[in-house]
mmCIF file of C-alpha atoms in Angstrom:
data_model
loop_
_atom_site.group_PDB
_atom_site.id
_atom_site.type_symbol
_atom_site.label_atom_id
_atom_site.label_comp_id
_atom_site.label_asym_id
_atom_site.label_seq_id
_atom_site.Cartn_x
_atom_site.Cartn_y
_atom_site.Cartn_z
ATOM 1 C CA MET Q 1 29.377 -64.850 75.831
ATOM 2 C CA ALA Q 2 26.780 -62.838 77.694
ATOM 3 C CA ARG Q 3 29.002 -59.757 77.789
ATOM 4 C CA LYS Q 4 29.717 -59.907 74.104
ATOM 5 C CA SER Q 5 26.037 -60.067 73.219
ATOM 6 C CA VAL Q 6 25.288 -56.958 75.309
ATOM 7 C CA LYS Q 7 28.073 -55.118 73.527
ATOM 8 C CA THR Q 8 26.785 -55.918 70.027
ATOM 9 C CA ASP Q 9 23.304 -55.013 71.134
ATOM 10 C CA ARG Q 10 24.539 -51.604 72.162
ATOM 11 C CA ALA Q 11 26.413 -51.052 68.934
ATOM 12 C CA ALA Q 12 23.362 -52.032 66.913
ATOM 13 C CA LYS Q 13 21.202 -49.672 68.929
ATOM 14 C CA ALA Q 14 23.605 -46.780 68.426
ATOM 15 C CA ALA Q 15 23.718 -47.435 64.699
ATOM 16 C CA GLN Q 16 19.958 -47.525 64.594
ATOM 17 C CA LEU Q 17 19.740 -44.186 66.410
ATOM 18 C CA ARG Q 18 22.227 -42.638 64.040
ATOM 19 C CA GLN Q 19 20.242 -43.903 61.107
ATOM 20 C CA GLU Q 20 17.031 -42.536 62.551
ATOM 21 C CA ALA Q 21 18.637 -39.141 63.084
ATOM 22 C CA ALA Q 22 19.878 -39.103 59.498
ATOM 23 C CA ARG Q 23 16.445 -40.071 58.246
ATOM 24 C CA LYS Q 24 14.851 -37.327 60.264
ATOM 25 C CA GLU Q 25 17.293 -34.774 58.963
ATOM 26 C CA ARG Q 26 16.619 -35.855 55.398
ATOM 27 C CA ARG Q 27 12.896 -35.631 55.988
ATOM 28 C CA ASN Q 28 13.218 -32.157 57.462
ATOM 29 C CA LYS Q 29 15.298 -31.054 54.515
ATOM 30 C CA ILE Q 30 12.660 -32.217 52.057
ATOM 31 C CA ALA Q 31 9.897 -30.595 54.114
ATOM 32 C CA GLY Q 32 11.879 -27.356 54.332
ATOM 33 C CA VAL Q 33 12.500 -27.162 50.605
ATOM 34 C CA SER Q 34 8.855 -27.972 49.841
ATOM 35 C CA ILE Q 35 7.548 -25.367 52.264
ATOM 36 C CA ALA Q 36 9.884 -22.689 50.913
ATOM 37 C CA GLY Q 37 8.863 -23.634 47.369
ATOM 38 C CA ILE Q 38 5.166 -23.392 48.155
ATOM 39 C CA ALA Q 39 5.674 -19.966 49.760
ATOM 40 C CA VAL Q 40 7.560 -18.662 46.715
ATOM 41 C CA LEU Q 41 4.897 -20.042 44.369
ATOM 42 C CA ALA Q 42 2.081 -18.512 46.450
ATOM 43 C CA ILE Q 43 3.693 -15.082 46.467
ATOM 44 C CA GLY Q 44 4.516 -15.226 42.770
ATOM 45 C CA GLY Q 45 1.115 -16.581 41.761
ATOM 46 C CA GLY Q 46 -0.720 -14.150 44.016
ATOM 47 C CA THR Q 47 1.165 -11.177 42.618
ATOM 48 C CA TRP Q 48 0.451 -12.323 39.097
ATOM 49 C CA PHE Q 49 -3.244 -12.663 39.956
ATOM 50 C CA GLY Q 50 -3.192 -9.135 41.395
ATOM 51 C CA ILE Q 51 -1.558 -7.683 38.306
ATOM 52 C CA SER Q 52 -4.115 -9.352 36.037
ATOM 53 C CA GLN Q 53 -6.970 -8.017 38.192
ATOM 54 C CA GLY Q 54 -5.393 -4.561 38.106
ATOM 55 C CA ASN Q 55 -5.130 -4.688 34.318
ATOM 56 C CA LYS Q 56 -8.766 -5.691 34.084
ATOM 57 C CA VAL Q 57 -9.721 -2.609 36.119
ATOM 58 C CA ASP Q 58 -7.409 -0.369 34.072
ATOM 59 C CA SER Q 59 -9.012 -1.437 30.836
ATOM 60 C CA ALA Q 60 -12.608 -1.219 32.083
ATOM 61 C CA ALA Q 61 -14.666 1.080 29.867
ATOM 62 C CA ALA Q 62 -16.140 4.256 31.346
ATOM 63 C CA PRO Q 63 -19.642 5.452 30.445
ATOM 64 C CA GLU Q 64 -19.490 7.684 27.416
ATOM 65 C CA GLY Q 65 -20.492 10.826 29.259
ATOM 66 C CA ALA Q 66 -17.779 10.531 31.940
ATOM 67 C CA THR Q 67 -14.950 13.050 32.134
ATOM 68 C CA SER Q 68 -11.341 12.055 31.499
ATOM 69 C CA THR Q 69 -10.856 11.893 35.278
ATOM 70 C CA LEU Q 70 -13.845 9.512 35.518
ATOM 71 C CA GLY Q 71 -16.243 12.070 36.964
ATOM 72 C CA PHE Q 72 -19.947 11.973 36.099
ATOM 73 C CA PRO Q 73 -20.903 15.505 35.047
ATOM 74 C CA VAL Q 74 -24.075 17.279 36.083
ATOM 75 C CA THR Q 75 -24.865 20.027 33.582
ATOM 76 C CA SER Q 76 -27.886 21.984 32.447
ATOM 77 C CA ALA Q 77 -29.133 23.760 29.350
ATOM 78 C CA ALA Q 78 -27.515 26.919 30.706
ATOM 79 C CA SER Q 79 -24.063 25.333 31.072
ATOM 80 C CA THR Q 80 -21.377 27.107 29.110
ATOM 81 C CA ASP Q 81 -17.672 26.648 28.594
ATOM 82 C CA GLY Q 82 -17.118 29.410 31.113
ATOM 83 C CA ALA Q 83 -18.789 27.478 33.914
ATOM 84 C CA VAL Q 84 -16.648 26.700 36.961
ATOM 85 C CA ARG Q 85 -15.612 23.077 37.150
ATOM 86 C CA VAL Q 86 -16.379 21.584 40.560
ATOM 87 C CA ASP Q 87 -15.085 18.068 41.264
ATOM 88 C CA ILE Q 88 -16.679 16.224 44.138
ATOM 89 C CA TYR Q 89 -15.450 12.840 45.408
ATOM 90 C CA GLU Q 90 -18.075 10.810 47.223
ATOM 91 C CA ASP Q 91 -19.049 7.285 48.138
ATOM 92 C CA PHE Q 92 -22.786 6.554 47.933
ATOM 93 C CA GLN Q 93 -22.607 4.889 51.346
ATOM 94 C CA CYS Q 94 -20.532 7.410 53.246
ATOM 95 C CA PRO Q 95 -22.678 9.107 55.901
ATOM 96 C CA ALA Q 96 -20.686 12.352 55.704
ATOM 97 C CA CYS Q 97 -21.420 12.434 51.971
ATOM 98 C CA GLY Q 98 -25.093 11.970 52.740
ATOM 99 C CA SER Q 99 -25.078 14.989 55.074
ATOM 100 C CA PHE Q 100 -23.027 16.955 52.570
ATOM 101 C CA GLU Q 101 -25.496 16.200 49.788
ATOM 102 C CA SER Q 102 -28.547 17.146 51.827
ATOM 103 C CA ALA Q 103 -26.868 20.411 52.871
ATOM 104 C CA ALA Q 104 -25.078 21.408 49.655
ATOM 105 C CA GLY Q 105 -27.060 19.553 46.970
ATOM 106 C CA PRO Q 106 -29.796 22.158 46.386
ATOM 107 C CA GLY Q 107 -27.293 25.039 46.279
ATOM 108 C CA LEU Q 108 -25.039 23.167 43.864
ATOM 109 C CA ASN Q 109 -27.976 22.263 41.637
ATOM 110 C CA LYS Q 110 -28.968 25.928 41.519
ATOM 111 C CA LEU Q 111 -25.469 26.889 40.391
ATOM 112 C CA VAL Q 112 -25.697 24.263 37.659
ATOM 113 C CA GLU Q 113 -29.180 25.433 36.603
ATOM 114 C CA GLU Q 114 -27.953 28.996 36.340
ATOM 115 C CA GLY Q 115 -24.987 27.938 34.256
ATOM 116 C CA ASP Q 116 -22.404 29.061 36.790
ATOM 117 C CA ALA Q 117 -20.976 25.633 37.505
ATOM 118 C CA VAL Q 118 -20.590 22.139 36.144
ATOM 119 C CA VAL Q 119 -20.328 19.558 38.896
ATOM 120 C CA ASN Q 120 -18.402 16.346 38.225
ATOM 121 C CA TYR Q 121 -19.207 13.644 40.724
ATOM 122 C CA HIS Q 122 -16.506 11.023 41.218
ATOM 123 C CA MET Q 123 -18.402 8.136 42.740
ATOM 124 C CA MET Q 124 -15.991 6.026 44.750
ATOM 125 C CA SER Q 125 -16.786 2.626 46.200
ATOM 126 C CA PHE Q 126 -14.196 1.826 48.849
ATOM 127 C CA LEU Q 127 -16.847 1.224 51.517
ATOM 128 C CA GLY Q 128 -17.831 -2.156 50.148
ATOM 129 C CA PRO Q 129 -19.991 -4.077 47.673
ATOM 130 C CA GLU Q 130 -23.027 -1.869 48.347
ATOM 131 C CA SER Q 131 -21.054 1.117 47.064
ATOM 132 C CA VAL Q 132 -19.817 -0.832 44.042
ATOM 133 C CA ARG Q 133 -23.392 -1.707 43.105
ATOM 134 C CA ALA Q 134 -24.537 1.894 43.529
ATOM 135 C CA THR Q 135 -21.651 3.346 41.517
ATOM 136 C CA ALA Q 136 -22.157 0.776 38.760
ATOM 137 C CA ALA Q 137 -25.866 1.686 38.620
ATOM 138 C CA ALA Q 138 -25.024 5.400 38.571
ATOM 139 C CA ALA Q 139 -22.789 4.775 35.564
ATOM 140 C CA CYS Q 140 -25.791 3.223 33.817
ATOM 141 C CA ALA Q 141 -27.703 6.416 34.611
ATOM 142 C CA VAL Q 142 -24.912 8.395 32.962
ATOM 143 C CA ASP Q 143 -25.421 6.356 29.808
ATOM 144 C CA ALA Q 144 -29.133 7.139 30.007
ATOM 145 C CA GLY Q 145 -28.438 10.857 30.477
ATOM 146 C CA LYS Q 146 -30.079 11.097 33.887
ATOM 147 C CA PHE Q 147 -27.206 10.903 36.318
ATOM 148 C CA GLY Q 148 -28.001 14.121 38.198
ATOM 149 C CA ASP Q 149 -31.507 13.051 39.220
ATOM 150 C CA TYR Q 150 -30.426 9.521 39.979
ATOM 151 C CA HIS Q 151 -27.535 10.711 42.144
ATOM 152 C CA SER Q 152 -29.879 12.879 44.216
ATOM 153 C CA GLU Q 153 -32.386 10.052 44.524
ATOM 154 C CA LEU Q 154 -29.783 7.535 45.745
ATOM 155 C CA TYR Q 155 -28.595 9.942 48.417
ATOM 156 C CA ALA Q 156 -32.188 10.681 49.428
ATOM 157 C CA GLN Q 157 -32.590 7.010 50.258
ATOM 158 C CA GLN Q 158 -29.072 6.316 51.562
ATOM 159 C CA PRO Q 159 -29.111 3.042 53.555
ATOM 160 C CA ALA Q 160 -27.197 2.318 56.765
ATOM 161 C CA GLU Q 161 -23.485 1.945 56.052
ATOM 162 C CA GLN Q 162 -22.242 -1.536 55.144
ATOM 163 C CA ALA Q 163 -25.508 -3.259 55.942
ATOM 164 C CA GLY Q 164 -26.329 -4.763 52.565
ATOM 165 C CA GLY Q 165 -28.190 -1.747 51.195
ATOM 166 C CA TYR Q 166 -28.363 -0.565 47.576
ATOM 167 C CA THR Q 167 -29.619 -3.915 46.352
ATOM 168 C CA ILE Q 168 -30.209 -4.382 42.639
ATOM 169 C CA ASP Q 169 -33.950 -4.159 43.309
ATOM 170 C CA SER Q 170 -33.708 -0.922 45.266
ATOM 171 C CA LEU Q 171 -31.352 0.559 42.664
ATOM 172 C CA LEU Q 172 -33.855 -0.265 39.909
ATOM 173 C CA ALA Q 173 -36.744 1.126 41.969
ATOM 174 C CA ALA Q 174 -34.812 4.360 42.518
ATOM 175 C CA GLY Q 175 -34.346 4.547 38.750
ATOM 176 C CA THR Q 176 -38.057 4.128 38.097
ATOM 177 C CA LYS Q 177 -38.684 7.034 40.455
ATOM 178 C CA VAL Q 178 -36.661 9.411 38.292
ATOM 179 C CA GLY Q 179 -37.867 8.033 34.978
ATOM 180 C CA LEU Q 180 -35.119 5.503 34.361
ATOM 181 C CA ASP Q 181 -37.016 2.415 33.291
ATOM 182 C CA SER Q 182 -35.648 1.534 29.874
ATOM 183 C CA ALA Q 183 -34.653 -2.035 29.092
ATOM 184 C CA GLU Q 184 -31.038 -0.855 28.671
ATOM 185 C CA PHE Q 185 -30.917 0.687 32.118
ATOM 186 C CA THR Q 186 -32.518 -2.360 33.710
ATOM 187 C CA SER Q 187 -30.117 -4.819 32.156
ATOM 188 C CA CYS Q 188 -27.135 -2.517 32.750
ATOM 189 C CA VAL Q 189 -27.945 -2.341 36.476
ATOM 190 C CA SER Q 190 -28.961 -5.990 36.852
ATOM 191 C CA ASP Q 191 -25.844 -7.265 35.077
ATOM 192 C CA GLN Q 192 -23.618 -4.767 36.905
ATOM 193 C CA ASP Q 193 -21.974 -3.824 33.626
ATOM 194 C CA TYR Q 194 -19.881 -1.141 35.338
ATOM 195 C CA ALA Q 195 -18.803 -3.043 38.469
ATOM 196 C CA THR Q 196 -15.183 -3.286 37.320
ATOM 197 C CA PHE Q 197 -15.185 0.330 36.175
ATOM 198 C CA ALA Q 198 -16.292 1.349 39.694
ATOM 199 C CA LYS Q 199 -12.925 0.250 41.106
ATOM 200 C CA LYS Q 200 -11.154 2.317 38.498
ATOM 201 C CA VAL Q 201 -12.691 5.449 40.025
ATOM 202 C CA ASP Q 202 -11.100 4.627 43.394
ATOM 203 C CA VAL Q 203 -7.710 4.142 41.798
ATOM 204 C CA ALA Q 204 -7.926 7.431 39.877
ATOM 205 C CA ALA Q 205 -9.046 9.266 43.025
ATOM 206 C CA THR Q 206 -6.219 7.890 45.150
ATOM 207 C CA LYS Q 207 -3.720 8.802 42.463
ATOM 208 C CA ARG Q 208 -5.026 12.339 42.665
ATOM 209 C CA GLY Q 209 -4.362 12.294 46.423
ATOM 210 C CA VAL Q 210 -7.984 12.150 47.512
ATOM 211 C CA ASP Q 211 -7.806 10.544 50.951
ATOM 212 C CA SER Q 212 -11.310 10.986 52.316
ATOM 213 C CA THR Q 213 -14.866 11.611 51.202
ATOM 214 C CA PRO Q 214 -16.456 13.988 50.572
ATOM 215 C CA SER Q 215 -13.610 15.915 48.924
ATOM 216 C CA VAL Q 216 -14.180 18.983 46.804
ATOM 217 C CA PHE Q 217 -12.047 20.668 44.139
ATOM 218 C CA ILE Q 218 -12.996 24.034 42.663
ATOM 219 C CA ASP Q 219 -11.371 24.624 39.293
ATOM 220 C CA GLY Q 220 -8.961 21.812 40.092
ATOM 221 C CA LYS Q 221 -7.874 23.285 43.425
ATOM 222 C CA PRO Q 222 -8.681 21.437 46.652
ATOM 223 C CA TYR Q 223 -11.327 23.152 48.766
ATOM 224 C CA GLU Q 224 -11.220 22.653 52.524
ATOM 225 C CA LEU Q 225 -14.637 21.512 53.735
ATOM 226 C CA GLY Q 226 -15.686 22.044 57.328
ATOM 227 C CA GLY Q 227 -17.055 25.566 57.310
ATOM 228 C CA PRO Q 228 -20.668 26.452 56.556
ATOM 229 C CA ILE Q 229 -22.019 25.334 53.184
ATOM 230 C CA GLU Q 230 -22.699 28.989 52.245
ATOM 231 C CA ASP Q 231 -18.917 29.454 52.162
ATOM 232 C CA LEU Q 232 -18.595 26.683 49.598
ATOM 233 C CA ILE Q 233 -21.291 28.206 47.400
ATOM 234 C CA LYS Q 234 -19.673 31.631 47.774
ATOM 235 C CA SER Q 235 -16.244 30.258 46.844
ATOM 236 C CA ILE Q 236 -17.675 28.669 43.702
ATOM 237 C CA LYS Q 237 -19.444 31.902 42.758
ATOM 238 C CA GLU Q 238 -16.222 33.840 43.252
ATOM 239 C CA ALA Q 239 -14.455 31.446 40.910
ATOM 240 C CA VAL Q 240 -16.998 32.265 38.202
ATOM 241 C CA LYS Q 241 -15.667 35.765 37.647
ATOM 242 C CA MET T 1 6.793 -18.868 73.254
ATOM 243 C CA THR T 2 4.764 -21.453 71.418
ATOM 244 C CA LEU T 3 1.693 -19.317 72.011
ATOM 245 C CA VAL T 4 3.476 -16.174 70.754
ATOM 246 C CA ARG T 5 4.356 -18.032 67.568
ATOM 247 C CA PHE T 6 0.717 -18.989 66.970
ATOM 248 C CA VAL T 7 -0.626 -15.531 67.811
ATOM 249 C CA VAL T 8 1.746 -13.615 65.523
ATOM 250 C CA GLY T 9 1.208 -16.172 62.759
ATOM 251 C CA GLY T 10 -2.539 -15.945 63.251
ATOM 252 C CA VAL T 11 -2.510 -12.150 62.973
ATOM 253 C CA TRP T 12 -0.629 -12.418 59.664
ATOM 254 C CA VAL T 13 -2.975 -15.014 58.225
ATOM 255 C CA GLY T 14 -6.021 -13.083 59.410
ATOM 256 C CA SER T 15 -4.868 -9.805 57.901
ATOM 257 C CA ALA T 16 -3.941 -11.543 54.656
ATOM 258 C CA LEU T 17 -7.258 -13.327 54.230
ATOM 259 C CA PHE T 18 -9.122 -10.018 54.235
ATOM 260 C CA LYS T 19 -6.896 -8.789 51.418
ATOM 261 C CA VAL T 20 -6.208 -11.650 49.011
ATOM 262 C CA ALA T 21 -9.709 -11.521 47.569
ATOM 263 C CA ASP T 22 -9.445 -7.877 46.494
ATOM 264 C CA PRO T 23 -5.963 -7.135 45.144
ATOM 265 C CA VAL T 24 -7.113 -3.890 43.530
ATOM 266 C CA ALA T 25 -8.214 -2.496 46.893
ATOM 267 C CA SER T 26 -4.974 -3.734 48.444
ATOM 268 C CA ALA T 27 -2.938 -1.891 45.806
ATOM 269 C CA ASN T 28 -5.009 1.218 46.373
ATOM 270 C CA ALA T 29 -4.439 0.994 50.125
ATOM 271 C CA VAL T 30 -0.666 1.035 49.555
ATOM 272 C CA ARG T 31 -1.113 3.914 47.122
ATOM 273 C CA ALA T 32 -2.975 5.902 49.785
ATOM 274 C CA TYR T 33 0.199 6.090 51.881
ATOM 275 C CA GLN T 34 1.707 8.216 49.085
ATOM 276 C CA ILE T 35 5.250 6.906 49.517
ATOM 277 C CA LEU T 36 5.932 4.684 46.549
ATOM 278 C CA PRO T 37 5.659 5.699 42.908
ATOM 279 C CA ASP T 38 2.460 4.399 41.412
ATOM 280 C CA SER T 39 3.500 1.205 39.630
ATOM 281 C CA LEU T 40 5.662 0.133 42.560
ATOM 282 C CA ALA T 41 2.820 0.813 44.996
ATOM 283 C CA ALA T 42 0.515 -1.346 42.899
ATOM 284 C CA VAL T 43 2.887 -4.327 42.790
ATOM 285 C CA THR T 44 3.544 -3.983 46.516
ATOM 286 C CA GLY T 45 -0.193 -4.042 47.116
ATOM 287 C CA TYR T 46 -0.613 -7.154 44.977
ATOM 288 C CA ALA T 47 2.250 -9.064 46.617
ATOM 289 C CA LEU T 48 1.824 -7.984 50.227
ATOM 290 C CA PRO T 49 -1.208 -10.140 51.149
ATOM 291 C CA TRP T 50 0.586 -13.255 49.865
ATOM 292 C CA VAL T 51 3.799 -12.398 51.672
ATOM 293 C CA GLU T 52 1.744 -11.943 54.836
ATOM 294 C CA LEU T 53 -0.018 -15.244 54.270
ATOM 295 C CA SER T 54 3.317 -17.027 53.753
ATOM 296 C CA LEU T 55 4.919 -15.530 56.848
ATOM 297 C CA GLY T 56 1.848 -16.432 58.883
ATOM 298 C CA ALA T 57 1.875 -19.990 57.585
ATOM 299 C CA LEU T 58 5.594 -20.406 58.346
ATOM 300 C CA LEU T 59 5.081 -19.202 61.909
ATOM 301 C CA ILE T 60 2.072 -21.396 62.514
ATOM 302 C CA LEU T 61 3.806 -24.434 61.009
ATOM 303 C CA GLY T 62 6.996 -23.709 62.877
ATOM 304 C CA ALA T 63 9.188 -23.765 59.791
ATOM 305 C CA PHE T 64 11.991 -21.239 59.265
ATOM 306 C CA THR T 65 10.716 -19.652 62.444
ATOM 307 C CA ARG T 66 13.707 -17.400 62.995
ATOM 308 C CA ILE T 67 13.687 -16.046 59.432
ATOM 309 C CA ALA T 68 9.922 -15.493 59.518
ATOM 310 C CA ALA T 69 10.140 -13.761 62.899
ATOM 311 C CA ILE T 70 12.912 -11.429 61.731
ATOM 312 C CA ALA T 71 10.951 -10.637 58.545
ATOM 313 C CA THR T 72 7.865 -9.923 60.635
ATOM 314 C CA ALA T 73 9.758 -7.491 62.833
ATOM 315 C CA LEU T 74 11.176 -5.728 59.757
ATOM 316 C CA PHE T 75 7.713 -5.432 58.205
ATOM 317 C CA MET T 76 6.396 -3.903 61.424
ATOM 318 C CA VAL T 77 9.165 -1.299 61.290
ATOM 319 C CA LEU T 78 8.176 -0.506 57.691
ATOM 320 C CA PHE T 79 4.493 -0.258 58.649
ATOM 321 C CA ILE T 80 5.323 2.071 61.531
ATOM 322 C CA VAL T 81 7.341 4.290 59.184
ATOM 323 C CA GLY T 82 4.469 4.302 56.671
ATOM 324 C CA VAL T 83 1.807 5.202 59.195
ATOM 325 C CA SER T 84 3.982 7.815 60.909
ATOM 326 C CA GLN T 85 4.831 9.649 57.705
ATOM 327 C CA ALA T 86 1.153 9.703 56.717
ATOM 328 C CA TRP T 87 0.291 11.056 60.146
ATOM 329 C CA ALA T 88 3.011 13.704 59.938
ATOM 330 C CA ARG T 89 1.935 14.775 56.448
ATOM 331 C CA GLY T 90 -1.716 14.966 57.456
ATOM 332 C CA ILE T 91 -2.880 12.230 55.107
ATOM 333 C CA ALA T 92 -6.240 10.945 56.286
ATOM 334 C CA LEU T 93 -5.799 7.221 56.306
ATOM 335 C CA ASP T 94 -7.609 4.061 57.151
ATOM 336 C CA CYS T 95 -4.457 2.033 57.711
ATOM 337 C CA GLY T 96 -5.739 -0.820 55.559
ATOM 338 C CA CYS T 97 -4.042 -3.111 58.058
ATOM 339 C CA PHE T 98 -6.713 -5.769 57.824
ATOM 340 C CA GLY T 99 -7.982 -5.057 54.343
ATOM 341 C CA GLY T 100 -10.014 -2.113 53.185
ATOM 342 C CA GLY T 101 -9.163 0.620 50.783
ATOM 343 C CA GLY T 102 -6.910 2.827 52.867
ATOM 344 C CA LEU T 103 -9.328 5.743 52.492
ATOM 345 C CA VAL T 104 -11.664 7.252 55.042
ATOM 346 C CA SER T 105 -15.245 8.338 54.654
ATOM 347 C CA GLU T 106 -15.237 10.954 57.365
ATOM 348 C CA LEU T 107 -13.095 12.613 59.964
ATOM 349 C CA PRO T 108 -11.813 11.967 62.574
ATOM 350 C CA VAL T 109 -9.762 9.235 61.034
ATOM 351 C CA THR T 110 -7.618 6.327 62.083
ATOM 352 C CA ASP T 111 -6.188 6.429 65.553
ATOM 353 C CA TYR T 112 -2.589 6.418 64.356
ATOM 354 C CA LEU T 113 -1.177 5.785 67.824
ATOM 355 C CA THR T 114 -3.180 2.581 68.269
ATOM 356 C CA VAL T 115 -1.913 1.253 64.961
ATOM 357 C CA ILE T 116 1.682 2.119 65.820
ATOM 358 C CA GLY T 117 1.351 0.605 69.302
ATOM 359 C CA ARG T 118 -0.014 -2.606 67.851
ATOM 360 C CA ASP T 119 2.852 -2.794 65.376
ATOM 361 C CA ILE T 120 5.398 -2.242 68.146
ATOM 362 C CA ALA T 121 3.859 -5.057 70.197
ATOM 363 C CA ILE T 122 4.010 -7.468 67.260
ATOM 364 C CA ALA T 123 7.588 -6.401 66.476
ATOM 365 C CA ALA T 124 8.659 -7.009 70.089
ATOM 366 C CA ALA T 125 7.032 -10.435 70.104
ATOM 367 C CA SER T 126 8.777 -11.278 66.835
ATOM 368 C CA VAL T 127 12.192 -10.237 68.104
ATOM 369 C CA TRP T 128 11.700 -12.457 71.121
ATOM 370 C CA LEU T 129 10.640 -15.301 68.842
ATOM 371 C CA ALA T 130 13.700 -14.761 66.656
ATOM 372 C CA LEU T 131 15.919 -15.146 69.720
ATOM 373 C CA ARG T 132 14.159 -18.351 70.793
ATOM 374 C CA PRO T 133 12.777 -19.927 67.642
ATOM 375 C CA ASN T 134 12.535 -23.467 68.986
ATOM 376 C CA THR T 135 9.102 -23.976 70.477
ATOM 377 C CA TYR T 136 6.682 -26.879 70.879
ATOM 378 C CA PHE T 137 4.562 -28.202 68.028
ATOM 379 C CA GLY T 138 6.965 -26.884 65.425
ATOM 380 C CA LEU T 139 7.286 -28.809 62.177
ATOM 381 C CA LEU T 140 10.963 -28.054 61.566
ATOM 382 C CA ASP T 141 12.069 -25.937 64.517
ATOM 383 C CA SER T 142 10.975 -27.856 67.544
ATOM 384 C CA LYS T 143 12.018 -28.170 71.093
ATOM 385 C CA PRO T 144 13.696 -31.489 71.780
ATOM 386 C CA ASN T 145 11.536 -34.162 73.219
ATOM 387 C CA PRO T 146 10.677 -32.989 76.737
ATOM 388 C CA ARG T 147 11.038 -36.553 78.130
ATOM 389 C CA PRO T 148 14.401 -37.327 79.739
ATOM 390 C CA ASP T 149 16.921 -38.660 77.272
ATOM 391 C CA THR T 150 16.902 -42.462 77.309
ATOM 392 C CA GLU T 151 19.757 -42.924 74.889
ATOM 393 C CA GLU T 152 22.701 -44.803 76.360
ATOM 394 C CA THR T 153 26.180 -44.017 75.330
ATOM 395 C CA PRO T 154 28.189 -47.144 74.729
#
């Protein structure tokens, strides 16, 4: 009697263990399929989200005065069709661009004033939201026909990199300083009308192979920066002939 | 090994979180490597953060650990190839490893060797994990109960 009861106990226990193992396996299977499904959905959904964001950037409108390559031109009354086209890629926050502007800005402006060159500034914004705000505001200045002055003014008061500079207030104040105080400009800057467009400039620049800022092209040909600024001015003048 | 699983998974999730919010910048970062034709680079940039997030989640959860570890090692090989070719071709590059646009604002640029070394370390850890995928605290792949087996065989 006693022996038999022990035996059935053992059999029952074994059956119970087997059942538990089967249950666990089933549970793991369900968990595995769910986890794999969630991963596939996340990747698919995320990619779709990315594509829709990319399309939004692609279809963002440029300011009317921008070039086909999304540069903001600086011209003067003396500008002619024969002027050399200089393309400069910058980010309003990039310190090297700040030094470049303070060194080369006056010389470049002189070339523009004398009708020798037209400078197209491609304002990139890969250094963060501060740059996006500044580029978007600069696009508003293009609409208002005062990009050149505004560009110089923003570089004159370049804030520390990635420290929350170029606030809407400071961008508006910079505008007032160069005579940009219309209601259109104010609302354009405050509403960040060109924030999505700003990203489009980065995409166009990368497609062109621009990998760092500042980058300069004279007549469409890349110019190697690094030498004295006089060399740059000289090279542009030589291209005039 | 359990720790390795959490560290590698954590690196994936961390790098992904910086990127998911800005898919356009992510696409541009892939574009900056100048390997893939444009539309392909864009899609890769859109998908990559989510693939990274998924791999990281699998590793942290301990589900499909071996597959996720092998995929991680393969991705590291791809990243090393990408960075090396950019280095060799003289492309100035911010690797965009943890978000960012892949472009640089001034020279000197990314320390390519550091990036490659980091990728090699993660790849080695992943290979090890692929060989021994059963660790503690895993949801699906788990070490057997460390207590001595109490089951009696009839």
